[in-house]
Structure formats: structure tokens, C-alpha cells
CSV table of C-alpha atoms and ligand atoms in Angstrom, one decimal:
chain,number,residue,atom,x,y,z
A,1,MET,CA,120.9,52.9,191.6
A,2,ASP,CA,124.7,53.2,191.4
A,3,ARG,CA,125.5,49.6,190.5
A,4,ILE,CA,123.5,47.2,188.4
A,5,GLU,CA,124.3,43.6,187.8
A,6,LEU,CA,123.3,41.8,184.6
A,7,LEU,CA,123.9,38.5,182.8
A,8,ARG,CA,127.0,39.0,180.7
A,9,PRO,CA,125.5,40.5,177.5
A,10,ALA,CA,125.7,39.6,173.8
A,11,ASP,CA,126.3,41.8,170.8
A,12,TRP,CA,124.2,40.5,167.9
A,13,HIS,CA,125.9,42.8,165.2
A,14,LEU,CA,129.6,43.4,165.3
A,15,HIS,CA,132.3,44.2,162.8
A,16,VAL,CA,135.8,43.2,163.9
A,17,ARG,CA,137.6,43.4,160.5
A,18,GLN,CA,140.6,41.2,159.8
A,19,GLY,CA,144.3,40.8,160.5
A,20,GLU,CA,146.0,43.3,162.8
A,21,ALA,CA,142.9,45.4,163.0
A,22,MET,CA,140.9,42.4,164.2
A,23,ARG,CA,143.5,41.6,166.8
A,24,ALA,CA,143.4,45.2,168.0
A,25,VAL,CA,139.6,45.5,168.4
A,26,VAL,CA,138.4,42.0,169.5
A,27,PRO,CA,139.6,42.5,173.1
A,28,ALA,CA,137.3,45.5,173.7
A,29,SER,CA,134.2,43.6,172.8
A,30,ALA,CA,135.3,40.2,174.2
A,31,ALA,CA,136.1,41.8,177.6
A,32,VAL,CA,132.5,42.8,178.0
A,33,PHE,CA,130.3,40.6,175.8
A,34,ALA,CA,130.0,36.9,176.3
A,35,GLN,CA,129.1,36.3,172.7
A,36,ALA,CA,128.7,38.2,169.4
A,37,LEU,CA,127.5,37.8,165.9
A,38,VAL,CA,130.4,38.7,163.6
A,39,MET,CA,129.6,40.4,160.3
A,40,PRO,CA,131.1,39.1,157.1
A,41,ASN,CA,131.8,42.2,155.0
A,42,LEU,CA,135.6,41.6,154.8
A,43,LYS,CA,137.8,41.9,151.7
A,44,PRO,CA,137.1,39.4,150.3
A,45,PRO,CA,133.6,38.8,151.8
A,46,VAL,CA,133.0,35.7,154.0
A,47,THR,CA,130.8,33.8,151.5
A,48,THR,CA,131.6,30.2,152.6
A,49,THR,CA,131.3,28.2,155.7
A,50,ALA,CA,135.0,27.2,155.4
A,51,ALA,CA,136.0,30.9,155.3
A,52,ALA,CA,133.7,31.7,158.3
A,53,LEU,CA,135.2,28.9,160.4
A,54,ALA,CA,138.8,30.0,159.6
A,55,TYR,CA,137.9,33.6,160.5
A,56,ARG,CA,136.3,32.3,163.7
A,57,GLU,CA,139.5,30.6,164.7
A,58,GLU,CA,141.5,33.8,164.3
A,59,ILE,CA,138.9,35.7,166.4
A,60,LEU,CA,139.0,33.0,169.1
A,61,ALA,CA,142.8,33.2,169.2
A,62,ALA,CA,142.7,37.0,169.6
A,63,ALA,CA,140.2,36.7,172.4
A,64,ARG,CA,142.2,34.0,174.2
A,65,ALA,CA,145.3,36.1,173.9
A,66,ALA,CA,143.6,39.0,175.6
A,67,GLY,CA,142.9,36.8,178.7
A,68,GLY,CA,140.6,37.6,181.5
A,69,ARG,CA,136.9,37.6,180.7
A,70,ALA,CA,137.8,37.9,177.0
A,71,ALA,CA,139.2,34.4,177.0
A,72,SER,CA,135.7,32.8,177.2
A,73,PHE,CA,134.2,35.0,174.4
A,74,VAL,CA,132.1,33.1,171.8
A,75,PRO,CA,132.1,34.5,168.3
A,76,TRP,CA,129.2,33.3,166.1
A,77,MET,CA,129.5,33.7,162.4
A,78,THR,CA,127.5,35.1,159.5
A,79,LEU,CA,127.7,34.2,155.8
A,80,TYR,CA,127.7,37.0,153.2
A,81,LEU,CA,125.0,36.2,150.7
A,82,THR,CA,125.7,36.8,147.0
A,83,GLU,CA,123.7,35.9,144.0
A,84,ALA,CA,126.0,32.9,143.5
A,85,THR,CA,125.5,31.5,147.0
A,86,ALA,CA,124.4,27.8,146.7
A,87,PRO,CA,121.7,26.3,148.9
A,88,GLN,CA,124.2,23.6,149.8
A,89,GLU,CA,126.3,26.4,151.5
A,90,ILE,CA,123.4,26.9,153.8
A,91,ASP,CA,123.5,23.3,154.8
A,92,ARG,CA,127.2,23.5,155.5
A,93,ALA,CA,126.6,26.6,157.6
A,94,VAL,CA,123.9,25.0,159.7
A,95,ASP,CA,125.8,21.8,160.1
A,96,SER,CA,128.9,23.6,161.3
A,97,GLY,CA,127.2,24.7,164.5
A,98,ALA,CA,129.1,28.0,164.4
A,99,VAL,CA,127.3,29.9,161.7
A,100,LEU,CA,124.1,31.4,163.0
A,101,ALA,CA,123.0,33.6,160.2
A,102,ALA,CA,123.4,34.8,156.6
A,103,LYS,CA,123.5,38.5,155.7
A,104,LEU,CA,121.7,40.2,152.9
A,105,TYR,CA,123.5,43.3,151.8
A,106,PRO,CA,121.8,45.1,148.9
A,107,ALA,CA,124.7,45.6,146.5
A,108,GLY,CA,126.2,49.1,147.1
A,109,ALA,CA,124.2,49.8,150.3
A,110,THR,CA,127.2,50.1,152.6
A,111,THR,CA,130.9,49.2,153.3
A,112,ASN,CA,132.1,46.3,151.2
A,113,SER,CA,128.6,45.5,149.9
A,114,ASP,CA,129.6,45.4,146.2
A,115,ALA,CA,129.4,41.6,146.1
A,116,GLY,CA,125.9,41.7,147.6
A,117,VAL,CA,122.5,41.1,146.0
A,118,ARG,CA,121.2,43.2,143.1
A,119,ARG,CA,118.0,41.2,142.4
A,120,ILE,CA,116.4,39.5,145.4
A,121,GLU,CA,114.6,36.9,143.3
A,122,ARG,CA,118.0,35.4,142.5
A,123,ILE,CA,118.5,34.3,146.1
A,124,TYR,CA,115.0,32.8,146.6
A,125,PRO,CA,116.3,29.2,146.5
A,126,VAL,CA,118.8,30.1,149.2
A,127,LEU,CA,116.2,31.8,151.3
A,128,GLU,CA,114.0,28.7,150.9
A,129,ARG,CA,116.8,26.5,152.2
A,130,MET,CA,117.4,29.0,155.1
A,131,GLN,CA,113.7,28.8,156.0
A,132,GLN,CA,113.8,25.0,156.0
A,133,ARG,CA,117.0,24.7,158.0
A,134,GLY,CA,116.3,27.6,160.4
A,135,LEU,CA,119.2,29.8,159.5
A,136,VAL,CA,118.5,33.4,160.4
A,137,LEU,CA,118.5,36.1,157.7
A,138,CYS,CA,120.2,39.3,158.8
A,139,VAL,CA,119.2,42.2,156.6
A,140,HIS,CA,120.8,45.5,155.9
A,141,GLY,CA,117.5,47.3,155.3
A,142,GLU,CA,118.1,50.1,152.8
A,143,VAL,CA,117.3,50.5,149.2
A,144,VAL,CA,120.2,51.6,146.9
A,145,ASP,CA,118.1,53.5,144.4
A,146,PRO,CA,119.9,56.8,143.9
A,147,GLU,CA,116.5,58.4,143.4
A,148,VAL,CA,115.6,57.7,147.0
A,149,ASP,CA,116.8,60.2,149.5
A,150,ILE,CA,119.4,58.7,151.9
A,151,PHE,CA,117.1,59.6,154.9
A,152,ASP,CA,114.2,57.6,153.3
A,153,ARG,CA,116.1,54.5,152.3
A,154,GLU,CA,115.2,52.3,155.2
A,155,ALA,CA,111.5,53.2,155.2
A,156,VAL,CA,111.3,52.5,151.4
A,157,PHE,CA,113.1,49.2,151.9
A,158,VAL,CA,110.8,48.1,154.7
A,159,GLU,CA,107.7,48.7,152.7
A,160,GLY,CA,108.9,47.7,149.3
A,161,VAL,CA,111.3,44.8,150.0
A,162,LEU,CA,111.1,43.6,153.6
A,163,ALA,CA,107.4,43.3,153.9
A,164,PRO,CA,107.0,41.2,150.7
A,165,LEU,CA,110.0,39.1,151.7
A,166,VAL,CA,108.5,38.3,155.1
A,167,ALA,CA,105.1,37.5,153.5
A,168,ARG,CA,106.8,35.2,150.9
A,169,PHE,CA,108.9,33.3,153.5
A,170,PRO,CA,106.7,33.1,156.6
A,171,GLY,CA,108.9,30.5,158.3
A,172,LEU,CA,112.1,32.4,157.7
A,173,LYS,CA,113.7,34.1,160.8
A,174,VAL,CA,114.6,37.7,159.9
A,175,VAL,CA,116.5,40.4,161.7
A,176,LEU,CA,116.2,43.9,160.5
A,177,GLU,CA,119.7,45.0,161.5
A,178,HIS,CA,120.4,48.4,163.1
A,179,VAL,CA,116.8,49.7,162.7
A,180,THR,CA,116.8,53.5,162.6
A,181,THR,CA,113.2,54.6,161.8
A,182,ALA,CA,109.8,54.7,163.3
A,183,GLU,CA,108.6,52.8,160.2
A,184,GLY,CA,111.1,50.0,160.8
A,185,VAL,CA,110.2,49.7,164.4
A,186,ALA,CA,106.4,49.6,163.6
A,187,PHE,CA,107.0,46.9,161.0
A,188,VAL,CA,108.9,44.7,163.3
A,189,ARG,CA,106.5,45.2,166.2
A,190,GLU,CA,103.5,44.2,164.0
A,191,ALA,CA,105.3,41.4,162.1
A,192,PRO,CA,105.1,37.7,163.2
A,193,GLU,CA,107.3,36.3,165.9
A,194,THR,CA,109.8,35.3,163.2
A,195,VAL,CA,110.9,38.9,162.7
A,196,ALA,CA,113.1,40.9,165.1
A,197,ALA,CA,115.5,43.9,165.0
A,198,THR,CA,118.8,44.9,166.5
A,199,LEU,CA,119.4,48.4,167.8
A,200,THR,CA,122.7,50.2,168.0
A,201,ALA,CA,123.7,52.4,171.0
A,202,HIS,CA,124.5,55.3,168.7
A,203,HIS,CA,121.1,55.3,167.0
A,204,LEU,CA,119.5,55.1,170.4
A,205,ARG,CA,121.5,58.0,171.8
A,206,TYR,CA,121.9,60.4,168.9
A,207,GLU,CA,119.9,62.0,166.1
A,208,ARG,CA,121.2,63.6,163.0
A,209,ASN,CA,122.0,67.0,164.5
A,210,ALA,CA,124.8,65.3,166.4
A,211,MET,CA,126.5,64.7,163.1
A,212,LEU,CA,125.6,67.9,161.2
A,213,ALA,CA,124.8,70.9,163.5
A,214,GLY,CA,127.6,73.3,164.3
A,215,GLY,CA,130.1,71.5,162.1
A,216,ILE,CA,130.3,68.1,160.3
A,217,ARG,CA,131.4,65.3,162.6
A,218,PRO,CA,132.5,62.3,160.6
A,219,HIS,CA,132.7,59.9,163.5
A,220,PHE,CA,128.9,60.1,163.7
A,221,TYR,CA,128.5,59.1,160.1
A,222,CYS,CA,127.2,55.5,159.7
A,223,LEU,CA,124.7,53.6,157.6
A,224,PRO,CA,121.9,53.6,157.9
A,225,ILE,CA,122.5,57.3,158.6
A,226,LEU,CA,121.3,59.0,161.9
A,227,LYS,CA,117.7,60.1,161.5
A,228,ARG,CA,115.5,62.8,163.1
A,229,GLU,CA,114.7,63.0,166.8
A,230,ARG,CA,111.2,61.5,166.3
A,231,HIS,CA,112.8,58.3,164.9
A,232,ARG,CA,115.3,58.2,167.8
A,233,ARG,CA,112.4,58.3,170.2
A,234,ALA,CA,110.6,55.4,168.5
A,235,LEU,CA,113.9,53.4,168.8
A,236,VAL,CA,114.2,54.1,172.5
A,237,GLU,CA,110.6,53.2,173.0
A,238,ALA,CA,111.2,49.8,171.2
A,239,ALA,CA,114.4,49.0,173.1
A,240,THR,CA,113.0,49.8,176.5
A,241,SER,CA,109.5,48.3,175.8
A,242,GLY,CA,110.5,44.8,177.1
A,243,SER,CA,109.5,43.3,173.8
A,244,PRO,CA,111.8,40.3,173.0
A,245,LYS,CA,111.8,41.3,169.3
A,246,PHE,CA,114.3,44.2,170.0
A,247,PHE,CA,117.8,43.4,171.2
A,248,LEU,CA,121.3,44.7,171.3
A,249,GLY,CA,123.5,44.9,168.3
A,250,THR,CA,126.2,47.6,168.4
A,251,ASP,CA,127.2,47.7,164.7
A,252,SER,CA,130.6,48.8,166.1
A,253,ALA,CA,132.5,49.4,162.9
A,254,PRO,CA,136.1,50.6,163.2
A,255,HIS,CA,137.7,52.5,160.3
A,256,PRO,CA,141.2,54.1,160.4
A,257,ARG,CA,141.1,57.8,161.4
A,258,GLY,CA,142.1,58.9,158.0
A,259,ALA,CA,139.3,57.0,156.3
A,260,LYS,CA,136.7,58.8,158.5
A,261,GLU,CA,138.3,62.3,158.7
A,262,SER,CA,138.2,62.7,154.9
A,263,ALA,CA,136.5,64.5,152.1
A,264,CYS,CA,134.6,61.3,151.4
A,265,GLY,CA,134.6,59.5,154.8
A,266,CYS,CA,133.6,55.9,155.4
A,267,ALA,CA,130.4,54.9,157.2
A,268,GLY,CA,130.8,53.3,160.6
A,269,CYS,CA,130.9,54.3,164.3
A,270,TYR,CA,133.4,52.6,166.6
A,271,THR,CA,131.5,52.0,169.8
A,272,ALA,CA,132.8,48.7,171.2
A,273,PRO,CA,134.8,50.2,174.1
A,274,LEU,CA,131.9,52.3,175.4
A,275,ALA,CA,128.9,50.3,174.1
A,276,LEU,CA,127.4,49.0,177.3
A,277,PRO,CA,127.8,52.3,179.2
A,278,LEU,CA,126.2,54.1,176.3
A,279,TYR,CA,123.2,51.7,176.2
A,280,ALA,CA,123.0,52.2,180.0
A,281,GLU,CA,122.9,56.0,179.6
A,282,VAL,CA,119.9,55.6,177.2
A,283,PHE,CA,118.0,53.2,179.4
A,284,GLU,CA,118.6,55.3,182.4
A,285,ALA,CA,117.4,58.5,180.6
A,286,ALA,CA,114.2,56.5,179.7
A,287,GLY,CA,113.8,55.3,183.3
A,288,ALA,CA,114.2,51.7,182.1
A,289,LEU,CA,117.4,50.4,183.6
A,290,ASP,CA,115.5,47.4,184.9
A,291,ARG,CA,114.8,46.4,181.2
A,292,LEU,CA,118.5,46.6,180.1
A,293,GLU,CA,119.2,43.0,180.9
A,294,GLY,CA,116.4,41.5,178.7
A,295,PHE,CA,117.5,43.7,175.8
A,296,ALA,CA,121.3,43.2,176.3
A,297,SER,CA,121.6,39.7,177.6
A,298,ARG,CA,118.5,37.6,177.0
A,299,PHE,CA,116.3,38.4,174.0
A,300,GLY,CA,118.9,38.0,171.3
A,301,ALA,CA,120.1,34.6,172.5
A,302,ARG,CA,116.5,33.4,172.7
A,303,PHE,CA,115.9,34.5,169.1
A,304,TYR,CA,119.0,32.8,167.8
A,305,GLY,CA,118.3,29.7,169.9
A,306,VAL,CA,121.6,29.7,171.8
A,307,ALA,CA,122.3,29.8,175.6
A,308,GLU,CA,122.4,33.1,177.5
A,309,SER,CA,125.6,33.6,179.4
A,310,THR,CA,125.5,32.4,183.0
A,311,GLU,CA,128.2,34.8,184.1
A,312,ARG,CA,127.3,38.2,185.6
A,313,ILE,CA,128.9,41.6,185.0
A,314,ALA,CA,128.3,44.9,186.8
A,315,LEU,CA,127.7,48.4,185.5
A,316,VAL,CA,128.9,50.9,188.1
A,317,ARG,CA,128.2,54.6,188.2
A,318,ARG,CA,131.6,56.1,188.0
A,319,PRO,CA,133.0,58.6,185.5
A,320,TRP,CA,135.6,57.5,183.0
A,321,THR,CA,137.0,59.2,179.9
A,322,VAL,CA,136.8,57.6,176.5
A,323,PRO,CA,140.3,57.5,174.9
A,324,ALA,CA,141.0,60.1,172.2
A,325,ALA,CA,142.0,57.2,169.9
A,326,VAL,CA,142.9,53.5,170.1
A,327,PRO,CA,145.5,51.6,168.1
A,328,LEU,CA,144.2,49.7,165.1
A,329,GLY,CA,147.4,48.0,164.0
A,330,GLU,CA,149.7,48.7,161.1
A,331,GLY,CA,150.4,52.2,162.5
A,332,GLU,CA,146.7,53.2,162.2
A,333,GLU,CA,144.4,54.4,164.9
A,334,VAL,CA,140.6,54.5,165.3
A,335,VAL,CA,138.6,57.3,167.0
A,336,PRO,CA,135.8,55.9,169.1
A,337,LEU,CA,132.5,57.6,169.4
A,338,ARG,CA,132.6,60.1,172.3
A,339,ALA,CA,136.4,60.3,172.1
A,340,GLY,CA,137.8,62.3,175.0
A,341,GLU,CA,134.3,62.6,176.6
A,342,THR,CA,133.2,61.3,180.0
A,343,MET,CA,130.9,58.3,180.4
A,344,GLY,CA,128.8,57.9,183.6
A,345,TRP,CA,128.9,54.1,183.7
A,346,VAL,CA,131.8,51.7,183.7
A,347,VAL,CA,131.7,47.9,183.3
A,348,GLU,CA,133.3,45.9,186.1
B,1,DOR,O1,128.0,52.3,159.2
B,1,DOR,C1,128.2,51.2,158.8
B,1,DOR,N1,129.4,50.6,158.8
B,1,DOR,N2,127.1,50.5,158.3
B,1,DOR,C2,127.3,49.3,157.8
B,1,DOR,O2,126.3,48.8,157.3
B,1,DOR,C3,128.6,48.7,157.6
B,1,DOR,C4,129.6,49.2,158.6
B,1,DOR,C5,131.0,48.9,158.2
B,1,DOR,O3,131.3,47.7,157.9
B,1,DOR,O4,131.8,49.8,158.3
B,2,ZN,ZN1,127.0,46.5,160.3
């Protein structure tokens, strides 16, 4: 197969930042994806529906300015949950029609998560309202306990926090974001229909040696951190299984070059420009290209209760070279994953 057509896909976990950086990165996602769920970890975080709607207008303007397929891109918004979030904010979010989820960041777990949640009991009233109103809870699934090894933080979270949460709120729709472990996959597979997971292209394609063997490669550093090969295989099996609980979410997370190539580099892989070709590479290696459309274009929309795109796009087998860097505004640049390397699939 040298050409596959699929419904225009959706990215259910995307960081586009703000200001000039946002205007610089939105076109790469919008040119491919029909819709995306935009993450709220800005400075300051997007904690209100009003802020989410204002941010959405800016993203829409950036996509329209890019023209072509990007002009019809639909950004869906996410509220950043804090211990001060009021249940009424959930009502406003649902009533807006443009906010599809609220995100639980354990405080300190990742980039701009300081305003996140320290004690989960404090947000029970909000989770109760989300359950009632059908707003999806997106979860960054890692504990922050410094006693827990960074490679174990997801598995410990799944058992100690996520499982009890799902049991306590059986009607709450929950997405375990960027699942990276066999334990996470097993939990989601066995959980009720209310529980799903997103999978990134980089966690499907790489294990931790890509980041650490033969030299430290900061552009592979993200959170949750890349795991062992046995976990990667479990992720590939989940993504290519045809189960509608597992769908595409890139977690494309641009940082300026200097913030990555640093003695204390930021977490995040910028994958938007190569995301769909990278997923195709993984699905092809697994002999599952026929399952890419469900994963990339259908299952997430179904879970979130929004329409799939009716447009089609094509992936064509043709080599292209990922740029060494792309402008990020304000004189900065961002180095994409696989910078300077060749991809075997191109989006048309
Ligand atoms: O690697 C990551 N980068 N993981 C996250 O959870 C946040 C993201 C970012 O915003 O940079
Ligand atoms: Zn993320």
C-alpha cells in the first residue's frame, strides 16, 4: 500500500502555547487534524470558561490566517482544575459548547502544573458535577511523590489514585492521557466503558534508549518519561487492537530550543509536523495500517460525543525530511522530534 485515505483525524491532546508561539505552531496541527483538544497549562493556567473561550478565539484566528485545510480546524477546550475550581465553572464549561474536558494535573507533575491538585478529595464536588453534566476528566496520570522512581510514577498512580477514582465516580468519563505503561493499558482495557486513554506517537515509536543510550537526547525527554521496550510493545498492541478505548493524542509540546538543550531541560516533544506520518510508521510496522483510521479519526470523537470529520486526507508513501528547526516566534525556534531525519509517509 503506497497511499491510504482516511477521514481527517483528530488530536485529543495538544499543546499550542500562547501568543506568538501559538500562532507559529497552530498551522502545523490545523493543516492535518480536523479538530483537537487543546491543553490548558498556560501561564496563567486556563481555569475559567471565559479564559478558555478567549483562548479559543485566538487559536481559531491563527488557523484561519493559515488558510487551506487549516481554516476549518476546530479547537476544543480544556479547563485546568485547581483546588479552587467551583462546580459552577463546570456548568459554564458544558453550557459553552466549546469546552469538552477538564484536566487534572497533580501539582508538580509536569510543565506549568504548580496550580494543580495536591489533595484529590478537595475536587470531589467538582468531579461530582462533571459526572452529572458529562464533562470528561483528562488525567495526567503520575504521582509526584519524590520517593517514587520517575519510571514508576504512572503505574503507582494508576493503582493508587486512578483505580479508586474510577470506582468512586462510576459515571465520570475519564481519559488517562498519554498512557506509557503496560499497567496503564491493562487498567484502561479492563475498566468500564467510561474510561479511555490517549497514546502519543513518540511513546508508540520509542523506548527509553532513544533518549539515553549513546548520549543524552533532550528532545526525547517528555513526561511521562519514555519507558522500557516491553511497555512500548503494550502501547502498540493497545493502539492497533481496534479497541475504541485507545485513540490518538499527540501531546505535541513545543519548547524553545534553549529550554530543551539545557542542563535542566523542559519536558515535551514537538511532534505536530510529523505526527500522522509517525503514527503511520508505527501502525505499518505492526501490520495494522487498516486500523489507523479508527484510532486516528473515529474513536476519540465517539468518546467525546462530537462528530467525526467528513473530509478525507491521504497518507502517501514518499520520503520527506523533517526540518532541523521551525520558528517559534520572538526569535526562538523549536526542534521537532526526528529533526533532519527522513519520514516515509507524507500527508496530502
Ligand atoms: O512532556 C510533557 N510536556 N508532558 C506534559 O505533561 C506537559 C507537556 C508540556 O506542556 O510541555
Ligand atoms: Zn500534555
